[in-house]
Coordinates of C-alpha atoms in Angstrom, one line a residue:
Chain A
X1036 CA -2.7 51.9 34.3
X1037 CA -2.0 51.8 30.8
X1038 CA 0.3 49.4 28.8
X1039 CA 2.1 52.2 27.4
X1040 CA 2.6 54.0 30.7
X1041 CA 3.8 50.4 32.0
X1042 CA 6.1 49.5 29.1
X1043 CA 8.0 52.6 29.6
X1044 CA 8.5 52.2 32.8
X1045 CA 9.8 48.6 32.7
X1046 CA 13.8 48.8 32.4
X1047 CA 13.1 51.0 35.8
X1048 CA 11.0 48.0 37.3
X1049 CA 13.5 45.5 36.2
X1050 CA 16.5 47.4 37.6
X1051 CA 14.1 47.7 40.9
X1052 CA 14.7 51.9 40.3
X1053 CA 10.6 52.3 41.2
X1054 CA 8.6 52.9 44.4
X1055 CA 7.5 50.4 46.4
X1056 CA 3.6 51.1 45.5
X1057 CA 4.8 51.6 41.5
X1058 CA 6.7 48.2 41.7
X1059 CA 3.6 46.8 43.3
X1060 CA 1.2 48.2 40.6
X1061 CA 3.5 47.3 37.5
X1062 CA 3.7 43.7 39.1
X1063 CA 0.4 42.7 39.3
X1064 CA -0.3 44.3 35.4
X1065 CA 2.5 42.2 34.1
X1066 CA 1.5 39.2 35.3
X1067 CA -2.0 40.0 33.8
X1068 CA -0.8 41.0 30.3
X1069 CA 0.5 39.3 27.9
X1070 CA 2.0 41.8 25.8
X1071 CA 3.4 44.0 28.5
X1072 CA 4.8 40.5 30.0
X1073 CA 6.7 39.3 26.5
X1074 CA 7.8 43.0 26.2
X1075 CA 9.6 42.8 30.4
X1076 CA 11.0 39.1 29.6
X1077 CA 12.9 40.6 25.9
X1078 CA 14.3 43.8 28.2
X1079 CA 15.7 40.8 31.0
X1080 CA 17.4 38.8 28.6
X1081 CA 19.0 42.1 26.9
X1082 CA 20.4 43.2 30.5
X1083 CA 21.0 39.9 31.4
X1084 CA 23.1 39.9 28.1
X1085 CA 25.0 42.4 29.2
X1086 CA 25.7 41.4 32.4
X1087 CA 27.4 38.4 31.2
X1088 CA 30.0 40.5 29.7
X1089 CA 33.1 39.8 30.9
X1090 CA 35.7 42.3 32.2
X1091 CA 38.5 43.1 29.7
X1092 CA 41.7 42.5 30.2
X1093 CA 44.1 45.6 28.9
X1094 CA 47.0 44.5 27.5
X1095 CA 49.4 47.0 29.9
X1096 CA 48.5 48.3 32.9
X1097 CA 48.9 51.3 34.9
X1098 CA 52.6 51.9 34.3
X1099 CA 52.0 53.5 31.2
X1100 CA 49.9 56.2 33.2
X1101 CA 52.2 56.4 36.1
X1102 CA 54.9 57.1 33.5
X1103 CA 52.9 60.1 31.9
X1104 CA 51.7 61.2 35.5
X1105 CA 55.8 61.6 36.5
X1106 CA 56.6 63.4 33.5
X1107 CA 53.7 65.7 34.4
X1108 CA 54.9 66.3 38.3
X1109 CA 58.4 66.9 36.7
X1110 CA 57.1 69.6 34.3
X1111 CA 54.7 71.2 37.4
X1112 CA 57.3 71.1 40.1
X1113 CA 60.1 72.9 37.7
X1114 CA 57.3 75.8 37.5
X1115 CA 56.8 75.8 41.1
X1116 CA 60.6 76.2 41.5
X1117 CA 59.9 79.5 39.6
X1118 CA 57.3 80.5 41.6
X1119 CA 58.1 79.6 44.9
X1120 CA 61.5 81.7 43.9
X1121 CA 59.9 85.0 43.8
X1122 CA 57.4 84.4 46.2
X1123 CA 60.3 83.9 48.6
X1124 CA 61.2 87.4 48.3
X1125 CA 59.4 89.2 50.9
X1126 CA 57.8 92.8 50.7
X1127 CA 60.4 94.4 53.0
X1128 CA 63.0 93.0 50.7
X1129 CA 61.1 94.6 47.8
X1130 CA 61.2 97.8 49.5
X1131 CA 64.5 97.6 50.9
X1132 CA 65.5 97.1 46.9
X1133 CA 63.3 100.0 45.7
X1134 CA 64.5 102.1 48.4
X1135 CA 68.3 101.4 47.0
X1136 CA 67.1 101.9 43.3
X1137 CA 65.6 105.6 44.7
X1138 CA 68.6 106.3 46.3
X1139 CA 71.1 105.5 43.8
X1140 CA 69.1 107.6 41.2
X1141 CA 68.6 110.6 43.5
X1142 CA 72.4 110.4 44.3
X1143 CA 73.4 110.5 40.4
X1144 CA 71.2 113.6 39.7
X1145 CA 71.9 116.2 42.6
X1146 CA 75.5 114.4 43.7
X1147 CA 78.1 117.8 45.0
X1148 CA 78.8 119.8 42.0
X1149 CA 82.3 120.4 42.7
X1150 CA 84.6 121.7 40.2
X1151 CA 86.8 118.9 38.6
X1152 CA 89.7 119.1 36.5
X1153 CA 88.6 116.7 34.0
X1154 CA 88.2 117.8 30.4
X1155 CA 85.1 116.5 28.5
X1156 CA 86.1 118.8 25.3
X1157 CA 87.9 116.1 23.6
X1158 CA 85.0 113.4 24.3
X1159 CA 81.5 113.3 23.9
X1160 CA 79.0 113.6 26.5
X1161 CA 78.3 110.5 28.8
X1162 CA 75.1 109.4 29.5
X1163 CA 72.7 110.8 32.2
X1164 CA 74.0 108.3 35.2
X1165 CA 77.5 108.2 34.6
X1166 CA 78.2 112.1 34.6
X1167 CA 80.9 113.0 36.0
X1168 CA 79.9 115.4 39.4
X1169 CA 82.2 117.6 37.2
X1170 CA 79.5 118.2 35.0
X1171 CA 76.6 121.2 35.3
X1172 CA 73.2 120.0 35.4
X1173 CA 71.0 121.8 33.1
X1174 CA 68.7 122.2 35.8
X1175 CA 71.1 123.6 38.3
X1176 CA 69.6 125.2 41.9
X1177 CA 71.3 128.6 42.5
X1178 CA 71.0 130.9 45.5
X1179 CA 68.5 133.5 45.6
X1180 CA 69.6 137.3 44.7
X1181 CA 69.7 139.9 47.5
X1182 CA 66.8 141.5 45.4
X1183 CA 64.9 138.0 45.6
X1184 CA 65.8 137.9 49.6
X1185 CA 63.1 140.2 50.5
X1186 CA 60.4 138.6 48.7
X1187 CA 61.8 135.1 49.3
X1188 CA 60.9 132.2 46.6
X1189 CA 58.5 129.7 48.4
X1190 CA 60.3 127.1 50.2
X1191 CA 59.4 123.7 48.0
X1192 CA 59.4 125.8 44.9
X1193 CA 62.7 125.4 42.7
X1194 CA 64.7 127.8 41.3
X1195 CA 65.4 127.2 37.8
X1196 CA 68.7 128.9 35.9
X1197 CA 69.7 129.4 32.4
X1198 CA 72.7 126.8 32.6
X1199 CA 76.0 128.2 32.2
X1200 CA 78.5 125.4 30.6
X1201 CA 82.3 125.7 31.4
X1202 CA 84.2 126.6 28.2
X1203 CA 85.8 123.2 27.9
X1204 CA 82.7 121.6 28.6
X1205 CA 81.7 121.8 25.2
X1206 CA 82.6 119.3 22.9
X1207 CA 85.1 119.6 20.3
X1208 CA 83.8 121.0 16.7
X1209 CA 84.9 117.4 14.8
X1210 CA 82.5 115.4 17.0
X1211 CA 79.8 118.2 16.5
X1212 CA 77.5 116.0 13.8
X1213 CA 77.2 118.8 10.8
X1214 CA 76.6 118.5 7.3
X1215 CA 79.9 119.0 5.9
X1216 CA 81.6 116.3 8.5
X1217 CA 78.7 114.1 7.8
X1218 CA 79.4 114.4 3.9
X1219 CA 82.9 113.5 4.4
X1220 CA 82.4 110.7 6.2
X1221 CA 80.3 109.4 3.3
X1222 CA 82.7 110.5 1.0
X1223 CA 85.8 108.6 2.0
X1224 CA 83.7 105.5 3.5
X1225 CA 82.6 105.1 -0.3
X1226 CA 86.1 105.6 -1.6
Chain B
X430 CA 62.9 77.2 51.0
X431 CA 60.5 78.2 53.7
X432 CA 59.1 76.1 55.9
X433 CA 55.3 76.7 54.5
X434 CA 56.7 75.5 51.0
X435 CA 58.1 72.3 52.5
X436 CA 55.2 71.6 53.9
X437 CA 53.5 72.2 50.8
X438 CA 56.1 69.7 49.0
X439 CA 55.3 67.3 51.6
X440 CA 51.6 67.2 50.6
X441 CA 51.6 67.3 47.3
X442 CA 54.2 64.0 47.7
X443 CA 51.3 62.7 50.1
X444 CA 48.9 63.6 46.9
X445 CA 50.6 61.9 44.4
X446 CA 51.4 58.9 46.4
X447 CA 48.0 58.3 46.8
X448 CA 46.9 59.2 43.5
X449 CA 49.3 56.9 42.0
X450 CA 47.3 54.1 44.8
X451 CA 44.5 54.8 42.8
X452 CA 45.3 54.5 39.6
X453 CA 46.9 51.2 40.3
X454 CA 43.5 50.2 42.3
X455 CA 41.4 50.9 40.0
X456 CA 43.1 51.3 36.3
X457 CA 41.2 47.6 35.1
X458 CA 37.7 49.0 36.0
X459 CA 38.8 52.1 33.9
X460 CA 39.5 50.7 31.4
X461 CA 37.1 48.0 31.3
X462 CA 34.5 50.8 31.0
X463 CA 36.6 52.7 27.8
X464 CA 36.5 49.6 26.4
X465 CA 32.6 49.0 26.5
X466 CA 32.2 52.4 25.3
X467 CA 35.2 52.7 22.4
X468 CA 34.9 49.4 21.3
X469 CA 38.8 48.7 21.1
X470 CA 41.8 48.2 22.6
X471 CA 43.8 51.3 21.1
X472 CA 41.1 54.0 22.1
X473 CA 40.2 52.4 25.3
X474 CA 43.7 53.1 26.3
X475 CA 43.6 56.4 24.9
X476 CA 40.7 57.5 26.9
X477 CA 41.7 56.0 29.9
X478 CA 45.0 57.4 30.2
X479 CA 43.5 60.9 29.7
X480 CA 41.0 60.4 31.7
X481 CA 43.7 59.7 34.4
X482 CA 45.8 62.5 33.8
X483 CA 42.9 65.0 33.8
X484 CA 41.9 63.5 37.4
X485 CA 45.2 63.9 38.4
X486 CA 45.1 67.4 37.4
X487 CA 41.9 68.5 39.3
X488 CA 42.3 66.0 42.2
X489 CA 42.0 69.1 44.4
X490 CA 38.6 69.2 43.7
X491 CA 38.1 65.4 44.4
X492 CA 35.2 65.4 46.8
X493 CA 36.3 61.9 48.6
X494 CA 32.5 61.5 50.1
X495 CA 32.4 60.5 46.9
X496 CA 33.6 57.0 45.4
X497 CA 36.7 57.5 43.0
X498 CA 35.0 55.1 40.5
X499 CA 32.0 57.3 40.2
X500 CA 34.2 60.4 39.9
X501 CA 36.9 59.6 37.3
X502 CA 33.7 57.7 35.5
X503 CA 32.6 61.0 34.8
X504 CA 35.9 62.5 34.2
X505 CA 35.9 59.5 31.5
X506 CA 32.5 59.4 30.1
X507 CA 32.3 63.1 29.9
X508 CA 35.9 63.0 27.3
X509 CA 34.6 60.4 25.6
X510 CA 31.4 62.2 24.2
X511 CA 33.4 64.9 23.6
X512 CA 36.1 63.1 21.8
X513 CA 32.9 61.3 20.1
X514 CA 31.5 64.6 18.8
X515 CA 34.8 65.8 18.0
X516 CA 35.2 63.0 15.5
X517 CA 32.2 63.3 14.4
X518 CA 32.4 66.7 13.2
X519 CA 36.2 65.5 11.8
X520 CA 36.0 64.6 7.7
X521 CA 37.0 61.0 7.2
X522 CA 38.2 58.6 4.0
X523 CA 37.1 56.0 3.3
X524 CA 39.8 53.2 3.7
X525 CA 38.1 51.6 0.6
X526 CA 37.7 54.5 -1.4
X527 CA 40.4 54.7 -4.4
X528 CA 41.7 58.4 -4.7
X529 CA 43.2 60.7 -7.6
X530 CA 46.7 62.0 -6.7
X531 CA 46.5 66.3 -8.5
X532 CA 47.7 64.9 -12.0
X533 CA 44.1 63.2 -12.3
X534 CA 46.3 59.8 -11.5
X535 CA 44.4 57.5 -10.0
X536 CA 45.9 55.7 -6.9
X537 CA 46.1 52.8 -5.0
X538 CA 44.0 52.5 -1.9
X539 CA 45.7 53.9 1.2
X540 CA 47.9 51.2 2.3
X541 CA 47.3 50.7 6.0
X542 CA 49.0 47.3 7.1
X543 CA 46.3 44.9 8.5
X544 CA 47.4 44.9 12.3
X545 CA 45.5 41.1 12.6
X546 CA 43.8 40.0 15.7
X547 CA 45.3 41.2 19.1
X548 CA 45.9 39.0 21.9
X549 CA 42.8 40.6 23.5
X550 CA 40.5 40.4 20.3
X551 CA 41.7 36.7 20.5
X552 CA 40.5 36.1 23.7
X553 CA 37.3 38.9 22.4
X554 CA 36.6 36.5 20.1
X555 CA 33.4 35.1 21.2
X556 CA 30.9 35.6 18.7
X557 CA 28.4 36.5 21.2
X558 CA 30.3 38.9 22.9
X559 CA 31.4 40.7 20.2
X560 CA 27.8 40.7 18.7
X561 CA 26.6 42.2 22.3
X562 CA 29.7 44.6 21.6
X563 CA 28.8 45.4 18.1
X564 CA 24.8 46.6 19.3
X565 CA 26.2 48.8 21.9
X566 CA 28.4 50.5 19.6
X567 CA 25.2 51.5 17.3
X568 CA 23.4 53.4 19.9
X569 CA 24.1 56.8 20.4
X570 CA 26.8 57.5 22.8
X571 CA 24.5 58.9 26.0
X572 CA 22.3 55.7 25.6
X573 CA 25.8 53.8 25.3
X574 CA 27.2 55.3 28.3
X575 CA 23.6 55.0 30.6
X576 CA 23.6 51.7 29.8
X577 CA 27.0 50.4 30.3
X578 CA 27.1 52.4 33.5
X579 CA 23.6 50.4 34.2
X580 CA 24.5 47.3 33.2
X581 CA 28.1 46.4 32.7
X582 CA 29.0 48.4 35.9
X583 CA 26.5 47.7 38.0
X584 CA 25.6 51.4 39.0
X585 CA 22.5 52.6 40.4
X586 CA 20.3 55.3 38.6
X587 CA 21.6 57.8 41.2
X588 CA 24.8 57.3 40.8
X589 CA 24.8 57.4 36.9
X590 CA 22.5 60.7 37.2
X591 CA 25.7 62.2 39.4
X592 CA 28.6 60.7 37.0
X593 CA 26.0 61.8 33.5
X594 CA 25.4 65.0 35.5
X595 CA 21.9 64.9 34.4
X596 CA 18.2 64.2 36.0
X597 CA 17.0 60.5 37.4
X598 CA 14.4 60.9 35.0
X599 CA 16.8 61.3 32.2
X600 CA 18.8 58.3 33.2
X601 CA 15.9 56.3 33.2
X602 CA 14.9 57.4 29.9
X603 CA 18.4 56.9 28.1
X604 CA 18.5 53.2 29.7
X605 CA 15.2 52.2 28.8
X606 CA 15.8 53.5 25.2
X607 CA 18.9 51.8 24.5
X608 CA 18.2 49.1 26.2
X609 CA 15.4 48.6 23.4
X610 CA 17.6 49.7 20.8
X611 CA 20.3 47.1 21.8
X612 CA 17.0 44.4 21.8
X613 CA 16.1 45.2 18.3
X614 CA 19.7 45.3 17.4
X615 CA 20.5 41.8 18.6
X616 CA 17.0 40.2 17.9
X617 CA 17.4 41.1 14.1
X618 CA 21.3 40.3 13.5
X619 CA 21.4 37.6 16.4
X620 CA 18.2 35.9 16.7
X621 CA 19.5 32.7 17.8
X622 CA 21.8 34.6 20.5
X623 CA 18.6 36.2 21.2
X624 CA 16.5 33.2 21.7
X625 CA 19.5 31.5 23.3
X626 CA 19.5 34.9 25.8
X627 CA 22.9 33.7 27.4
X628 CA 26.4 34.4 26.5
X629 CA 28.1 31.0 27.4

């Protein structure tokens, strides 16, 4: 065993971190070298040094962390509030709710197309879902001919017509957008 | 609210209550460690806030066959040698460097009051303990942290291995090293301190 296989080896042998045999073996070298000896006693006074230091005192204590630490559980449980919210709402709920939305939008676009005495000629069209039932869908089912009886139209397979608009469902020519209205409007906005 | 989140309210209040147990149990060992490896009041608070509030946030995956000491130790000595290479990497001025403003004028040096002694570098003011102080800050912050974990804290090589995250063998090396470094350091600036070889 080696000096330099012994010195690097001594912090371990001081902080009694070595086998029993290795503590042993670096023992009996030290007490036989003199080098190897003055190197262990400089490494025991540096430890010791720093075992003597003392425990600081910091000047607050742990409120300041338990402060920070409330502010953080505030902030985290307002987000969980959130969460918790829509996790509440269960999967039937969902469905029930897409169900509703289905039904609502299915009722708007094939609702009974009976006739209505309400005039649209005067107004412009209304959106898609508020349409009057009044109002022909351009997409309208019809019945099948007596020529198409015979050779009937598949079941699931729609029969599509030309739409054919009342008279006074079309709107009146002023709120038809052309060029000449369009150049008046111009005309007398810049005036 | 459903029952499963009240109970889930109920133990996260059971969490926090004990976390907040902790951090008063052990908030002077904390920070007596950030203070042995910062060097100063005002980082040593730093770093052991944060190192709080970051165990806090993954006390879920606190291990509790584990001491609490050794894990938020890890938690802290891991942030600080980040934070240490962070700074590192940072540009700094020179408090006694004069500068020149765009015009080419050439100003005064950055006036940064003198904050004077603290209470706690009052009672620091040992000359010894502060020349102990002084060596550990020159070695390199995994020697720093070995050997304060060795020596100020009393750990054993395992459990600074676990809290370094690193090999026996490592540990041993990083003491033995600074604990050389720290020897020359004193023994050249401090020789009577060194011949002396005790504090008080």
């Amino acid at each position: 065993m080696n000096c330099r296989y012994v010195q690097s080896r001594l912090s371990a042998y001081l902080d009694m971190e070595l086998t029993g045999h290795e503590h042993q073996l670096i023992r009996s070298h030290i007490e036989n070298c003199i080098e190897c000896s003055t190197e262990f006693e400089r490494l025991r006074r540096t430890k010791h040094l720093l075992r003597q230091l003392p425990v600081v005192q910091p000047s607050q204590g742990p409120e300041a962390v338990l402060v920070r630490l409330r502010a953080q559980r505030a902030t985290v449980s307002q987000n969980a509030v959130i969460r918790v919210g829509w996790r509440s709402v269960r999967w039937w709920q969902m469905a029930v709710g897409a169900a509703a939305i289905g039904v609502f939008l299915w009722w708007n676009s094939t609702v009974a197309e009976t006739p209505s005495d309400v005039t649209f000629a005067s107004s412009t069209p209304k959106p898609l879902l508020f349409r009057s039932s009044s109002e022909p869908s351009l997409f309208r089912m019809r019945s099948p001919l007596p020529s198409e009886m015979l050779n009937p139209v598949p079941f699931n397979q729609p029969v599509f017509s030309t739409p054919i608009l009342p008279t006074n469902y079309y709107p009146a020519h002023n709120s038809v957008p052309s060029f000449e209205g369009l150049y008046h409007t111009f005309y007398f906005q810049s005036r | 609210m459903t029952h499963t989140a009240i109970a889930q309210s109920m133990e996260q209040e059971l969490l926090d209550r004990e976390f907040d147990a902790l951090v008063m149990r052990y908030y002077q060992q904390v920070y007596n460690l950030a203070y042995r490896l910062t060097g100063n009041a005002a980082d040593a608070e730093d770093l052991t806030q944060e190192a709080f509030l970051r165990a806090y946030r993954f006390f879920d995956r606190y291990d509790p066959t584990m001491p609490f000491m050794n894990w938020i130790s890890r938690i802290l000595t891991n942030l600080y040698i980040d934070e240490y290479r962070r700074r590192k990497r940072l540009p700094t001025l020179s408090i006694e460097e004069r500068f020149e403003n765009e015009e080419g004028e050439e100003g005064e040096q950055l006036d940064i009051p003198d904050p004077g002694p603290s209470p706690l570098d009052i009672a620091e003011s040992n000359q010894y303990k502060e020349a102990v102080q002084e060596g550990l800050m020159s070695l390199a912050p995994e020697f720093r942290t070995a050997v304060v974990l060795a020596d100020v804290m009393g750990h054993s090589y395992e459990e600074i291995a676990e809290i370094m995250n690193t090999s026996i063998g490592t540990v041993r090396s990083r003491i033995h090293r600074g604990r050389k470094q720290l020897r020359d350091i004193i023994q050249r600036k401090y020789p009577e301190l060194f011949e002396r070889g005790d504090l008080k």
